[in-house]
Short mmCIF file of C-alpha atoms and ligand atoms in Angstrom, two decimals:
data_model
loop_
_atom_site.label_atom_id
_atom_site.label_comp_id
_atom_site.label_asym_id
_atom_site.label_seq_id
_atom_site.Cartn_x
_atom_site.Cartn_y
_atom_site.Cartn_z
CA MET A 1 0.00 0.00 0.00
CA THR A 2 1.52 3.28 -1.08
CA LYS A 3 0.93 6.25 1.22
CA LEU A 4 0.20 8.89 -1.39
CA ALA A 5 -1.83 6.93 -3.93
CA GLY A 6 -4.28 9.23 -5.71
CA LYS A 7 -2.56 12.42 -4.51
CA THR A 8 -1.27 15.07 -6.90
CA ALA A 9 1.97 16.86 -5.98
CA LEU A 10 3.41 19.99 -7.59
CA ILE A 11 7.12 20.60 -7.00
CA THR A 12 9.00 23.61 -8.32
CA GLY A 13 12.66 23.21 -9.29
CA SER A 14 12.35 19.43 -9.38
CA GLY A 15 14.66 18.78 -12.34
CA ARG A 16 17.69 18.60 -10.07
CA GLY A 17 18.89 18.31 -6.51
CA ILE A 18 16.48 18.22 -3.58
CA GLY A 19 13.34 18.75 -5.70
CA ARG A 20 14.26 15.87 -7.99
CA ALA A 21 14.90 13.54 -5.05
CA LEU A 22 11.54 14.53 -3.55
CA ALA A 23 9.72 13.97 -6.86
CA LEU A 24 11.12 10.43 -7.06
CA LYS A 25 10.22 9.76 -3.42
CA LEU A 26 6.64 11.05 -3.76
CA ALA A 27 6.15 9.11 -7.00
CA SER A 28 7.45 5.94 -5.28
CA GLU A 29 4.70 6.49 -2.70
CA GLY A 30 2.08 6.64 -5.45
CA ALA A 31 1.70 10.40 -6.00
CA ARG A 32 1.22 11.86 -9.47
CA VAL A 33 3.79 14.61 -9.85
CA VAL A 34 3.91 17.89 -11.77
CA ILE A 35 7.60 18.49 -12.37
CA ASN A 36 8.77 22.06 -12.89
CA ASP A 37 12.20 23.36 -13.78
CA LEU A 38 13.74 26.25 -15.63
CA ASP A 39 15.51 23.71 -17.78
CA ALA A 40 13.52 21.34 -19.96
CA ASP A 41 16.03 18.47 -20.18
CA PRO A 42 16.34 17.66 -16.46
CA ALA A 43 12.57 18.15 -15.98
CA ASN A 44 11.73 15.75 -18.81
CA GLU A 45 14.29 13.27 -17.56
CA VAL A 46 12.60 13.12 -14.13
CA VAL A 47 9.22 12.62 -15.83
CA GLU A 48 10.70 9.74 -17.85
CA ILE A 49 12.22 8.06 -14.78
CA ILE A 50 8.89 8.20 -12.95
CA ARG A 51 6.93 6.89 -15.93
CA LYS A 52 9.39 4.07 -16.55
CA ALA A 53 8.94 3.02 -12.91
CA GLY A 54 5.18 2.82 -13.52
CA GLY A 55 4.28 6.20 -12.00
CA GLU A 56 2.58 9.28 -13.38
CA ALA A 57 4.29 12.61 -13.99
CA VAL A 58 4.07 15.58 -16.31
CA ALA A 59 6.43 18.51 -16.89
CA CYS A 60 5.61 22.21 -16.63
CA VAL A 61 8.82 23.85 -17.79
CA GLY A 62 9.69 27.50 -17.17
CA SER A 63 10.80 30.03 -14.60
CA VAL A 64 8.65 30.31 -11.49
CA THR A 65 9.20 34.05 -11.80
CA ALA A 66 7.29 34.38 -15.09
CA VAL A 67 4.09 36.35 -14.48
CA ASP A 68 1.89 33.63 -15.97
CA PHE A 69 3.73 30.75 -14.34
CA ALA A 70 1.51 30.15 -11.30
CA GLU A 71 -1.68 29.85 -13.37
CA ARG A 72 0.07 27.57 -15.87
CA PHE A 73 1.41 25.34 -13.08
CA VAL A 74 -2.00 24.97 -11.44
CA LYS A 75 -3.68 24.38 -14.81
CA THR A 76 -1.18 21.62 -15.63
CA ALA A 77 -2.17 19.82 -12.43
CA VAL A 78 -5.89 20.30 -12.93
CA ASP A 79 -5.88 19.41 -16.65
CA ASN A 80 -3.85 16.24 -16.11
CA TYR A 81 -4.83 15.07 -12.65
CA LYS A 82 -7.99 17.03 -11.75
CA GLY A 83 -6.74 18.56 -8.51
CA ILE A 84 -3.98 19.55 -6.13
CA ASP A 85 -2.98 17.82 -2.89
CA ILE A 86 0.65 18.81 -2.26
CA ILE A 87 2.59 21.92 -3.26
CA VAL A 88 6.32 22.17 -2.59
CA ASN A 89 7.93 25.56 -3.24
CA ASN A 90 11.51 24.49 -3.77
CA ALA A 91 12.94 26.18 -6.92
CA GLY A 92 15.83 28.46 -6.27
CA TYR A 93 19.35 29.67 -6.79
CA THR A 94 21.64 32.20 -5.20
CA TRP A 95 23.14 35.45 -6.53
CA ASP A 96 25.39 36.73 -3.80
CA ASN A 97 27.09 40.00 -3.00
CA VAL A 98 27.74 42.22 -0.03
CA VAL A 99 25.00 44.77 0.45
CA GLN A 100 27.00 47.78 -0.79
CA LYS A 101 27.59 46.00 -4.12
CA MET A 102 24.15 44.40 -4.49
CA THR A 103 22.06 45.88 -7.30
CA ASP A 104 18.28 46.27 -7.29
CA GLU A 105 18.19 43.70 -10.08
CA GLN A 106 20.06 41.19 -7.91
CA TRP A 107 17.83 41.90 -4.91
CA TYR A 108 14.54 41.53 -6.79
CA ALA A 109 15.63 38.48 -8.83
CA ILE A 110 16.18 36.48 -5.64
CA ILE A 111 13.15 37.86 -3.76
CA ASP A 112 10.99 37.10 -6.82
CA CYS A 113 12.21 33.52 -7.12
CA HIS A 114 12.16 32.51 -3.44
CA LEU A 115 9.27 34.57 -2.09
CA THR A 116 7.03 36.18 -4.73
CA ALA A 117 6.76 33.01 -6.82
CA PRO A 118 5.57 30.85 -3.87
CA PHE A 119 3.05 33.58 -2.96
CA ARG A 120 1.69 33.63 -6.53
CA ILE A 121 1.54 29.82 -6.72
CA LEU A 122 -0.46 29.59 -3.49
CA ARG A 123 -2.78 32.40 -4.62
CA ALA A 124 -3.39 30.64 -7.94
CA ALA A 125 -4.03 27.31 -6.20
CA TYR A 126 -6.61 28.77 -3.82
CA PRO A 127 -9.74 28.32 -5.99
CA VAL A 128 -8.90 24.66 -6.66
CA ILE A 129 -8.06 23.86 -3.04
CA SER A 130 -10.98 25.82 -1.63
CA ALA A 131 -13.55 24.17 -3.94
CA ALA A 132 -12.26 20.70 -3.07
CA ALA A 133 -12.15 21.44 0.67
CA LYS A 134 -15.70 22.82 0.64
CA ALA A 135 -17.05 19.78 -1.22
CA GLU A 136 -15.25 17.45 1.20
CA ALA A 137 -16.56 19.35 4.24
CA ALA A 138 -20.10 19.19 2.83
CA ALA A 139 -19.67 15.42 2.50
CA GLY A 140 -18.46 15.22 6.11
CA LYS A 141 -14.92 14.28 5.07
CA GLU A 142 -11.68 15.69 6.45
CA VAL A 143 -8.97 15.57 3.76
CA PHE A 144 -5.59 17.12 4.49
CA ARG A 145 -3.60 18.90 1.83
CA LYS A 146 0.03 19.97 2.16
CA VAL A 147 2.09 23.04 1.38
CA VAL A 148 5.80 22.78 2.08
CA ASN A 149 8.01 25.81 1.61
CA VAL A 150 11.79 25.66 1.43
CA SER A 151 13.88 27.99 3.54
CA SER A 152 17.53 27.97 4.59
CA ALA A 153 19.74 28.30 7.63
CA ALA A 154 20.68 31.57 5.88
CA ALA A 155 17.30 32.93 7.02
CA SER A 156 18.97 33.76 10.31
CA GLY A 157 21.66 35.76 8.51
CA ASN A 158 24.55 35.01 6.17
CA ALA A 159 27.14 37.53 5.04
CA GLY A 160 26.93 38.14 1.28
CA GLN A 161 23.34 36.96 1.03
CA ALA A 162 21.14 39.94 1.99
CA ASN A 163 18.73 39.10 -0.85
CA TYR A 164 18.65 35.32 -0.25
CA SER A 165 18.51 35.45 3.55
CA SER A 166 15.70 38.05 3.39
CA ALA A 167 13.72 35.89 0.96
CA LYS A 168 14.31 32.75 3.02
CA ALA A 169 13.22 34.60 6.19
CA GLY A 170 10.20 35.95 4.29
CA ILE A 171 9.05 32.49 3.26
CA ILE A 172 8.85 31.58 6.95
CA GLY A 173 6.42 34.47 7.48
CA LEU A 174 4.39 33.37 4.45
CA THR A 175 4.31 29.81 5.85
CA LYS A 176 3.00 30.93 9.24
CA THR A 177 0.37 33.23 7.72
CA MET A 178 -0.85 30.62 5.24
CA SER A 179 -1.17 28.04 8.03
CA LYS A 180 -3.58 30.45 9.73
CA GLU A 181 -5.52 31.36 6.58
CA TRP A 182 -5.78 27.81 5.22
CA GLY A 183 -6.35 25.82 8.41
CA ARG A 184 -10.08 25.99 7.74
CA LEU A 185 -9.38 24.30 4.40
CA LYS A 186 -7.46 21.52 6.23
CA VAL A 187 -4.18 22.51 4.58
CA ASN A 188 -1.00 21.86 6.59
CA VAL A 189 1.47 24.61 5.72
CA ASN A 190 5.02 23.98 6.92
CA CYS A 191 8.57 24.89 6.05
CA VAL A 192 11.95 23.16 5.97
CA ALA A 193 15.14 25.19 6.32
CA PHE A 194 18.19 23.40 4.97
CA GLY A 195 21.72 23.59 6.26
CA HIS A 196 24.45 22.29 3.96
CA ILE A 197 23.06 19.88 1.37
CA GLU A 198 25.32 18.62 -1.43
CA THR A 199 23.73 19.75 -4.71
CA ARG A 200 24.70 21.88 -7.70
CA LEU A 201 23.89 24.94 -5.59
CA THR A 202 26.67 24.14 -3.13
CA GLU A 203 29.34 22.74 -5.47
CA ALA A 204 32.74 24.42 -5.32
CA LEU A 205 32.93 27.39 -7.69
CA ALA A 206 35.18 26.57 -10.62
CA GLY A 207 36.06 30.00 -12.02
CA GLU A 208 35.03 30.41 -15.65
CA ALA A 209 34.05 26.71 -15.73
CA SER A 210 31.38 27.27 -13.04
CA LYS A 211 27.89 26.06 -13.82
CA THR A 212 25.26 28.71 -14.42
CA VAL A 213 21.56 29.23 -13.83
CA ASP A 214 20.17 30.73 -17.04
CA VAL A 215 17.21 32.77 -15.92
CA GLU A 216 15.42 35.81 -17.33
CA GLY A 217 18.16 36.34 -19.93
CA ARG A 218 20.97 36.27 -17.33
CA LYS A 219 23.62 33.65 -16.65
CA ILE A 220 24.25 33.48 -12.90
CA LYS A 221 27.17 31.38 -11.64
CA VAL A 222 26.13 28.82 -9.05
CA GLY A 223 28.35 27.32 -6.41
CA ILE A 224 30.21 28.47 -3.33
CA GLN A 225 33.85 29.01 -2.34
CA GLN A 226 35.72 25.88 -1.23
CA SER A 227 36.66 27.67 2.01
CA PHE A 228 32.95 28.12 2.79
CA ILE A 229 32.26 24.44 2.05
CA ASP A 230 35.06 23.50 4.49
CA ALA A 231 33.71 25.90 7.14
CA MET A 232 30.17 24.48 6.78
CA ARG A 233 31.48 20.94 7.22
CA ALA A 234 33.37 21.98 10.35
CA MET A 235 30.26 23.63 11.80
CA THR A 236 27.98 20.64 11.10
CA PRO A 237 27.73 18.35 14.15
CA LEU A 238 26.95 15.29 12.01
CA GLY A 239 30.25 15.93 10.23
CA ARG A 240 29.25 16.03 6.57
CA PRO A 241 26.80 17.70 4.20
CA GLY A 242 23.40 16.10 3.72
CA THR A 243 22.48 14.29 0.53
CA ALA A 244 19.60 15.41 -1.71
CA GLU A 245 17.74 12.27 -0.62
CA GLU A 246 18.16 13.10 3.08
CA ALA A 247 16.94 16.62 2.40
CA ALA A 248 13.95 15.28 0.45
CA GLY A 249 13.18 13.02 3.41
CA SER A 250 12.55 16.05 5.61
CA LEU A 251 10.19 17.56 3.00
CA TYR A 252 8.48 14.20 2.70
CA LEU A 253 7.62 14.24 6.42
CA PHE A 254 5.47 17.30 5.75
CA CYS A 255 3.91 15.73 2.63
CA SER A 256 2.85 12.55 4.42
CA PRO A 257 -0.23 11.80 6.55
CA GLU A 258 2.03 11.63 9.62
CA SER A 259 2.09 15.44 9.63
CA ASP A 260 -1.71 15.88 9.47
CA TYR A 261 -1.84 17.69 12.81
CA ILE A 262 1.28 19.84 12.30
CA SER A 263 0.99 23.28 10.71
CA GLY A 264 2.82 26.60 10.68
CA GLN A 265 6.13 24.99 11.69
CA VAL A 266 9.72 25.28 10.51
CA ILE A 267 12.15 22.41 10.92
CA VAL A 268 15.84 22.63 10.19
CA CYS A 269 17.41 19.83 8.18
CA GLY A 270 21.09 20.55 8.61
CA GLY A 271 22.80 17.69 10.43
CA GLY A 272 22.60 19.69 13.64
CA PHE A 273 23.71 22.96 12.03
CA GLY A 274 21.35 25.90 11.70
CA ASN A 275 18.78 27.53 13.90
CA VAL A 276 16.09 29.70 12.35
N1 NAD B 1 21.74 22.84 -1.14
C1 NAD B 1 21.72 23.50 0.01
O1 NAD B 1 22.66 23.42 0.81
C2 NAD B 1 20.54 24.37 0.36
C3 NAD B 1 20.56 25.02 1.60
C4 NAD B 1 19.48 25.81 1.95
C5 NAD B 1 18.40 25.94 1.10
N2 NAD B 1 18.42 25.33 -0.11
C6 NAD B 1 17.27 25.53 -0.99
O2 NAD B 1 16.83 24.29 -1.49
C7 NAD B 1 16.14 24.52 -2.74
C8 NAD B 1 16.63 23.51 -3.77
O3 NAD B 1 18.00 23.75 -4.06
P1 NAD B 1 19.05 22.59 -4.44
O4 NAD B 1 20.11 22.62 -3.42
O5 NAD B 1 18.34 21.34 -4.73
O6 NAD B 1 19.68 23.23 -5.77
P2 NAD B 1 19.80 22.66 -7.28
O7 NAD B 1 20.49 23.72 -8.04
O8 NAD B 1 20.39 21.29 -7.27
O9 NAD B 1 18.29 22.51 -7.74
C9 NAD B 1 17.45 23.64 -7.86
C10 NAD B 1 16.64 23.51 -9.14
O10 NAD B 1 15.78 24.67 -9.21
C11 NAD B 1 15.77 25.12 -10.55
N3 NAD B 1 15.45 26.55 -10.60
C12 NAD B 1 16.23 27.59 -10.20
N4 NAD B 1 15.61 28.75 -10.43
C13 NAD B 1 14.41 28.44 -10.98
C14 NAD B 1 13.33 29.19 -11.45
N5 NAD B 1 13.36 30.53 -11.43
N6 NAD B 1 12.24 28.55 -11.94
C15 NAD B 1 12.19 27.19 -12.00
N7 NAD B 1 13.22 26.41 -11.58
C16 NAD B 1 14.32 27.03 -11.08
C17 NAD B 1 17.17 24.84 -11.07
O11 NAD B 1 17.19 24.78 -12.50
C18 NAD B 1 17.48 23.51 -10.40
O12 NAD B 1 17.16 22.41 -11.23
C19 NAD B 1 16.39 25.99 -3.10
O13 NAD B 1 15.25 26.75 -2.73
C20 NAD B 1 17.56 26.36 -2.22
O14 NAD B 1 17.60 27.74 -1.95
C21 NAD B 1 19.46 24.53 -0.50
#
């Protein structure tokens, strides 16, 4: 018996890293998954893996920051699977600089991706979730739906990340507010803040050979300095970075029925590091 049979999950940024690992986990538990990523190839690859394993998945490619994205994402779920049960706001990247060198463009790009996009997605999902919750209440049924937002240990402050840490602190406020607004709809709204997880986002920068996020016509280098990777490892009580699968496991807790009576909470998945 799979735990999430019949549920539809929408996961942003699920072509790679933590989102990808979560998509595979949710699909293995029977969920139908709407895969989003900026990049078509990794998104389609995840869809293929899920389908080959006998699951159901569909891609909705594009930047979460596009003004029409939220409606398109919700429509993809409704057109293909008739509803929404789980939304995970995970897509993201970093574009760092100290505050005196940070441009407005840099500030808004990161706020838009990590905070405005989740807000728009939840707003667009409201009519679908509300109609389903009302019909279930009228039938005397209590069905829990799940929103999981992704924050970071950086939410409590990280030099060079004024934009990212502000967005990741903001998503905690959005989580707590939505848990209050949507409790009557039986939606659990929670948040996971990650410490150091080994993904493309936290690979060592490799100068000109660094990987890039190609978003809104810009190419932003992703990765962090090796000295920061070493410092993070030293500060992590469990002694190593987490894997994408371990990180996905913490998101999965909030997607599963075991969290039906938990809402408005933030947990830190950081091997003992991080305190938001
Ligand atoms: N890795 C860590 O140590 C760490 C720590 C704290 C928080 N996080 C957060 O975890 C989330 C997942 O990151 P990850 O570590 O798996 O990184 P990742 O780079 O491996 O995966 C992120 C995915 O999101 C996609 N993406 C980026 N911007 C997008 C956009 N505008 N629209 C659609 N897709 C977009 C990327 O293409 C990529 O496939 C992010 O929100 C990140 O801020 C990660």
